């Protein structure tokens, strides 16, 4: 798969029209014969042909289990799987690809840390600091952990604009938490959190840092060494890779000291009837047959994004946000927009509400005109409670999003208002 | 479009029937679809085995609120045992629109809440239907 040959790294802004040609689904029509306007990439991204081909190639020409077969296709599958790990490691600038553990998704990566590291290290009365904007995936595992270990959760509050209040974080750090876990980019508000500064603050207070990168890896350059964090969790399916792929990066010393999470084949070196010895990292944490084709696809997705250049991806999405926010405000001054209005700290996520229309109805009418957005609480119920919103509609971008997608959204909102008899 | 958001559905959404609270209710129940943020509190007044008063308050999507408006119209004045027999398909018939699987929970929240309210007698209770995630 010569991904580099498919996308030539170039300077200057991304051309989304060129990129769209790599995504077959984007030229399909909805059942009502409308072009698909896909504005739900924060939920799951679409996949480029290179990723689709990599999965097909695996299944049609060298499908075999990894780390087992002493035959040609088994060796090929092992090599491709391990090459994918190296691509993913390069993608986040991990110092050592053995520190990248393949998981099914970000949720599993966070649970791995909660169970394996958490049960060993969180004791009665220990505090874990989270934020009010966490996805349930970076909240509920910690709830379970502190219930079991009799620890405590504390939360960094947000401003009404959806920005973390670091002055309160400073105070919470006086509790000497064992762990601080926060999202790099908010899936609901788009806020890009100051991860470098927050990691430094947490480390100075003696805490370890887990960053939930699920919404960052598709949209902003990620360098785990520059961030300085201890754990970084993310999903493949939001960064152009297949569902069922994902990864946890963690520092080697931590991984080596942690007990296994799931147990079975692959994660062992020696098994006796009453005891076993663990495999070395990363395999110690990869029990059972992994999602081989999907992780190979994730490696290709990482290469694809690196070839585009994550700086350019971020610049593209920011330019689109700079186009979309004023355009929405001008066309629909009655529509409520949430999240920071400073686009230098915001990813391509636009949560909104049309007064008098429930987000579900908004999404349903938009669907009729071919525009796919998310409606609900986006797995951030506490954040919605904090903002006193039962639900929101949410449009979100990816590399293939265009101004005409934004225009379709603006027109779609006009249609919602027409159906519900709301005067513009 | 007009197969879902028919005029009468929007009319029931904007001007729901039986909307409000009753001082002398004998049973009440709060139902919710946390996934959507739909919420309905249903109050019943049972006299001599008859649903002599029915009212609701709530917020949510057009489908959930129109469904509550239509259902409360339907059961008002009916014997309790008859109201208890109403099924999902009866409610979908009342709505008279095609409901996609994703919106079934919205359409049936009122029925679920009614069944709980009938079951709870005059205790009054709160419970939430559990739903999935992202
Ligand atoms: C910020 C954030 N964290 C975690 C997750 C969980 O991702 P997954 O469902 O792929 O495990 C999501 C997905 O919506 C997310 O947006």
mmCIF file of N, CA and C in Angstrom, chain A residues 215-257:
data_model
loop_
_atom_site.group_PDB
_atom_site.id
_atom_site.type_symbol
_atom_site.label_atom_id
_atom_site.label_comp_id
_atom_site.label_asym_id
_atom_site.label_seq_id
_atom_site.Cartn_x
_atom_site.Cartn_y
_atom_site.Cartn_z
ATOM 1 N N UNK A 215 -10.784 12.647 20.280
ATOM 2 C CA UNK A 215 -11.187 13.715 19.366
ATOM 3 C C UNK A 215 -10.007 14.563 18.903
ATOM 4 N N UNK A 216 -8.814 14.243 19.377
ATOM 5 C CA UNK A 216 -7.654 15.051 18.981
ATOM 6 C C UNK A 216 -6.944 14.438 17.784
ATOM 7 N N UNK A 217 -6.710 13.118 17.826
ATOM 8 C CA UNK A 217 -5.913 12.487 16.763
ATOM 9 C C UNK A 217 -6.450 12.743 15.354
ATOM 10 N N UNK A 218 -7.782 12.885 15.151
ATOM 11 C CA UNK A 218 -8.211 13.151 13.774
ATOM 12 C C UNK A 218 -8.004 14.601 13.353
ATOM 13 N N UNK A 219 -7.756 15.498 14.284
ATOM 14 C CA UNK A 219 -7.900 16.928 13.985
ATOM 15 C C UNK A 219 -6.694 17.810 14.276
ATOM 16 N N UNK A 220 -5.861 17.429 15.223
ATOM 17 C CA UNK A 220 -4.723 18.287 15.579
ATOM 18 C C UNK A 220 -3.447 17.443 15.643
ATOM 19 N N UNK A 221 -2.276 18.050 15.412
ATOM 20 C CA UNK A 221 -1.041 17.270 15.539
ATOM 21 C C UNK A 221 -0.893 16.808 16.982
ATOM 22 N N UNK A 222 -0.559 15.544 17.168
ATOM 23 C CA UNK A 222 -0.389 15.017 18.523
ATOM 24 C C UNK A 222 1.042 14.511 18.659
ATOM 25 N N UNK A 223 1.706 14.986 19.705
ATOM 26 C CA UNK A 223 3.074 14.563 19.993
ATOM 27 C C UNK A 223 3.111 14.243 21.489
ATOM 28 N N UNK A 224 3.065 12.952 21.810
ATOM 29 C CA UNK A 224 2.954 12.586 23.234
ATOM 30 C C UNK A 224 4.198 13.006 24.014
ATOM 31 N N UNK A 225 5.347 13.092 23.315
ATOM 32 C CA UNK A 225 6.561 13.518 24.035
ATOM 33 C C UNK A 225 6.502 14.998 24.351
ATOM 34 N N UNK A 226 5.951 15.782 23.414
ATOM 35 C CA UNK A 226 5.832 17.217 23.679
ATOM 36 C C UNK A 226 4.787 17.479 24.762
ATOM 37 N N UNK A 227 3.708 16.691 24.750
ATOM 38 C CA UNK A 227 2.682 16.863 25.787
ATOM 39 C C UNK A 227 3.280 16.472 27.141
ATOM 40 N N UNK A 228 4.044 15.378 27.129
ATOM 41 C CA UNK A 228 4.679 14.935 28.374
ATOM 42 C C UNK A 228 3.788 14.071 29.247
ATOM 43 N N UNK A 229 2.644 13.653 28.701
ATOM 44 C CA UNK A 229 1.687 12.891 29.516
ATOM 45 C C UNK A 229 2.179 11.458 29.732
ATOM 46 N N UNK A 230 1.433 10.702 30.546
ATOM 47 C CA UNK A 230 1.818 9.332 30.877
ATOM 48 C C UNK A 230 1.019 8.303 30.100
ATOM 49 N N UNK A 231 -0.248 8.609 29.824
ATOM 50 C CA UNK A 231 -1.120 7.721 29.064
ATOM 51 C C UNK A 231 -1.847 8.554 28.008
ATOM 52 N N UNK A 232 -1.979 7.992 26.801
ATOM 53 C CA UNK A 232 -2.723 8.695 25.749
ATOM 54 C C UNK A 232 -3.613 7.663 25.057
ATOM 55 N N UNK A 233 -4.940 7.864 25.089
ATOM 56 C CA UNK A 233 -5.899 6.867 24.590
ATOM 57 C C UNK A 233 -6.646 7.406 23.380
ATOM 58 N N UNK A 234 -6.842 6.569 22.374
ATOM 59 C CA UNK A 234 -7.609 7.029 21.206
ATOM 60 C C UNK A 234 -8.207 5.875 20.412
ATOM 61 N N UNK A 235 -9.197 6.223 19.583
ATOM 62 C CA UNK A 235 -9.910 5.255 18.741
ATOM 63 C C UNK A 235 -9.439 5.403 17.307
ATOM 64 N N UNK A 236 -9.493 4.313 16.542
ATOM 65 C CA UNK A 236 -9.177 4.397 15.123
ATOM 66 C C UNK A 236 -10.327 4.960 14.300
ATOM 67 N N UNK A 237 -11.550 4.600 14.682
ATOM 68 C CA UNK A 237 -12.670 4.893 13.769
ATOM 69 C C UNK A 237 -12.977 6.380 13.621
ATOM 70 N N UNK A 238 -12.463 7.218 14.514
ATOM 71 C CA UNK A 238 -12.676 8.658 14.355
ATOM 72 C C UNK A 238 -11.555 9.289 13.525
ATOM 73 N N UNK A 239 -10.466 8.519 13.306
ATOM 74 C CA UNK A 239 -9.324 9.046 12.531
ATOM 75 C C UNK A 239 -9.168 8.259 11.225
ATOM 76 N N UNK A 240 -10.302 8.032 10.557
ATOM 77 C CA UNK A 240 -10.336 7.458 9.199
ATOM 78 C C UNK A 240 -10.059 5.952 9.160
ATOM 79 N N UNK A 241 -9.905 5.318 10.315
ATOM 80 C CA UNK A 241 -9.596 3.883 10.363
ATOM 81 C C UNK A 241 -10.877 3.083 10.653
ATOM 82 N N UNK A 242 -10.816 1.776 10.505
ATOM 83 C CA UNK A 242 -12.009 0.959 10.730
ATOM 84 C C UNK A 242 -12.459 0.948 12.195
ATOM 85 N N UNK A 243 -13.739 0.673 12.421
ATOM 86 C CA UNK A 243 -14.224 0.428 13.783
ATOM 87 C C UNK A 243 -13.535 -0.830 14.297
ATOM 88 N N UNK A 244 -13.317 -0.878 15.604
ATOM 89 C CA UNK A 244 -12.646 -2.037 16.193
ATOM 90 C C UNK A 244 -11.149 -1.845 16.310
ATOM 91 N N UNK A 245 -10.638 -0.700 15.809
ATOM 92 C CA UNK A 245 -9.215 -0.399 15.989
ATOM 93 C C UNK A 245 -9.076 0.751 16.978
ATOM 94 N N UNK A 246 -7.981 0.740 17.709
ATOM 95 C CA UNK A 246 -7.751 1.812 18.685
ATOM 96 C C UNK A 246 -6.423 1.561 19.355
ATOM 97 N N UNK A 247 -6.001 2.480 20.207
ATOM 98 C CA UNK A 247 -4.697 2.298 20.836
ATOM 99 C C UNK A 247 -4.595 3.036 22.161
ATOM 100 N N UNK A 248 -3.718 2.486 22.980
ATOM 101 C CA UNK A 248 -3.285 3.172 24.197
ATOM 102 C C UNK A 248 -1.777 3.334 24.079
ATOM 103 N N UNK A 249 -1.297 4.554 24.263
ATOM 104 C CA UNK A 249 0.133 4.745 24.418
ATOM 105 C C UNK A 249 0.399 5.015 25.897
ATOM 106 N N UNK A 250 1.451 4.425 26.439
ATOM 107 C CA UNK A 250 1.856 4.722 27.817
ATOM 108 C C UNK A 250 3.354 4.565 27.931
ATOM 109 N N UNK A 251 3.919 5.229 28.912
ATOM 110 C CA UNK A 251 5.364 5.139 29.108
ATOM 111 C C UNK A 251 5.758 3.727 29.529
ATOM 112 N N UNK A 252 6.870 3.269 28.993
ATOM 113 C CA UNK A 252 7.330 1.893 29.176
ATOM 114 C C UNK A 252 7.363 1.472 30.654
ATOM 115 N N UNK A 253 7.958 2.309 31.520
ATOM 116 C CA UNK A 253 8.093 1.902 32.936
ATOM 117 C C UNK A 253 6.723 1.619 33.539
ATOM 118 N N UNK A 254 5.743 2.443 33.153
ATOM 119 C CA UNK A 254 4.399 2.236 33.697
ATOM 120 C C UNK A 254 3.838 0.912 33.208
ATOM 121 N N UNK A 255 3.944 0.679 31.898
ATOM 122 C CA UNK A 255 3.384 -0.543 31.322
ATOM 123 C C UNK A 255 4.065 -1.775 31.905
ATOM 124 N N UNK A 256 5.350 -1.673 32.123
ATOM 125 C CA UNK A 256 6.060 -2.842 32.646
ATOM 126 C C UNK A 256 5.665 -3.141 34.087
ATOM 127 N N UNK A 257 5.350 -2.106 34.839
ATOM 128 C CA UNK A 257 4.976 -2.312 36.238
ATOM 129 C C UNK A 257 3.506 -2.725 36.392
#
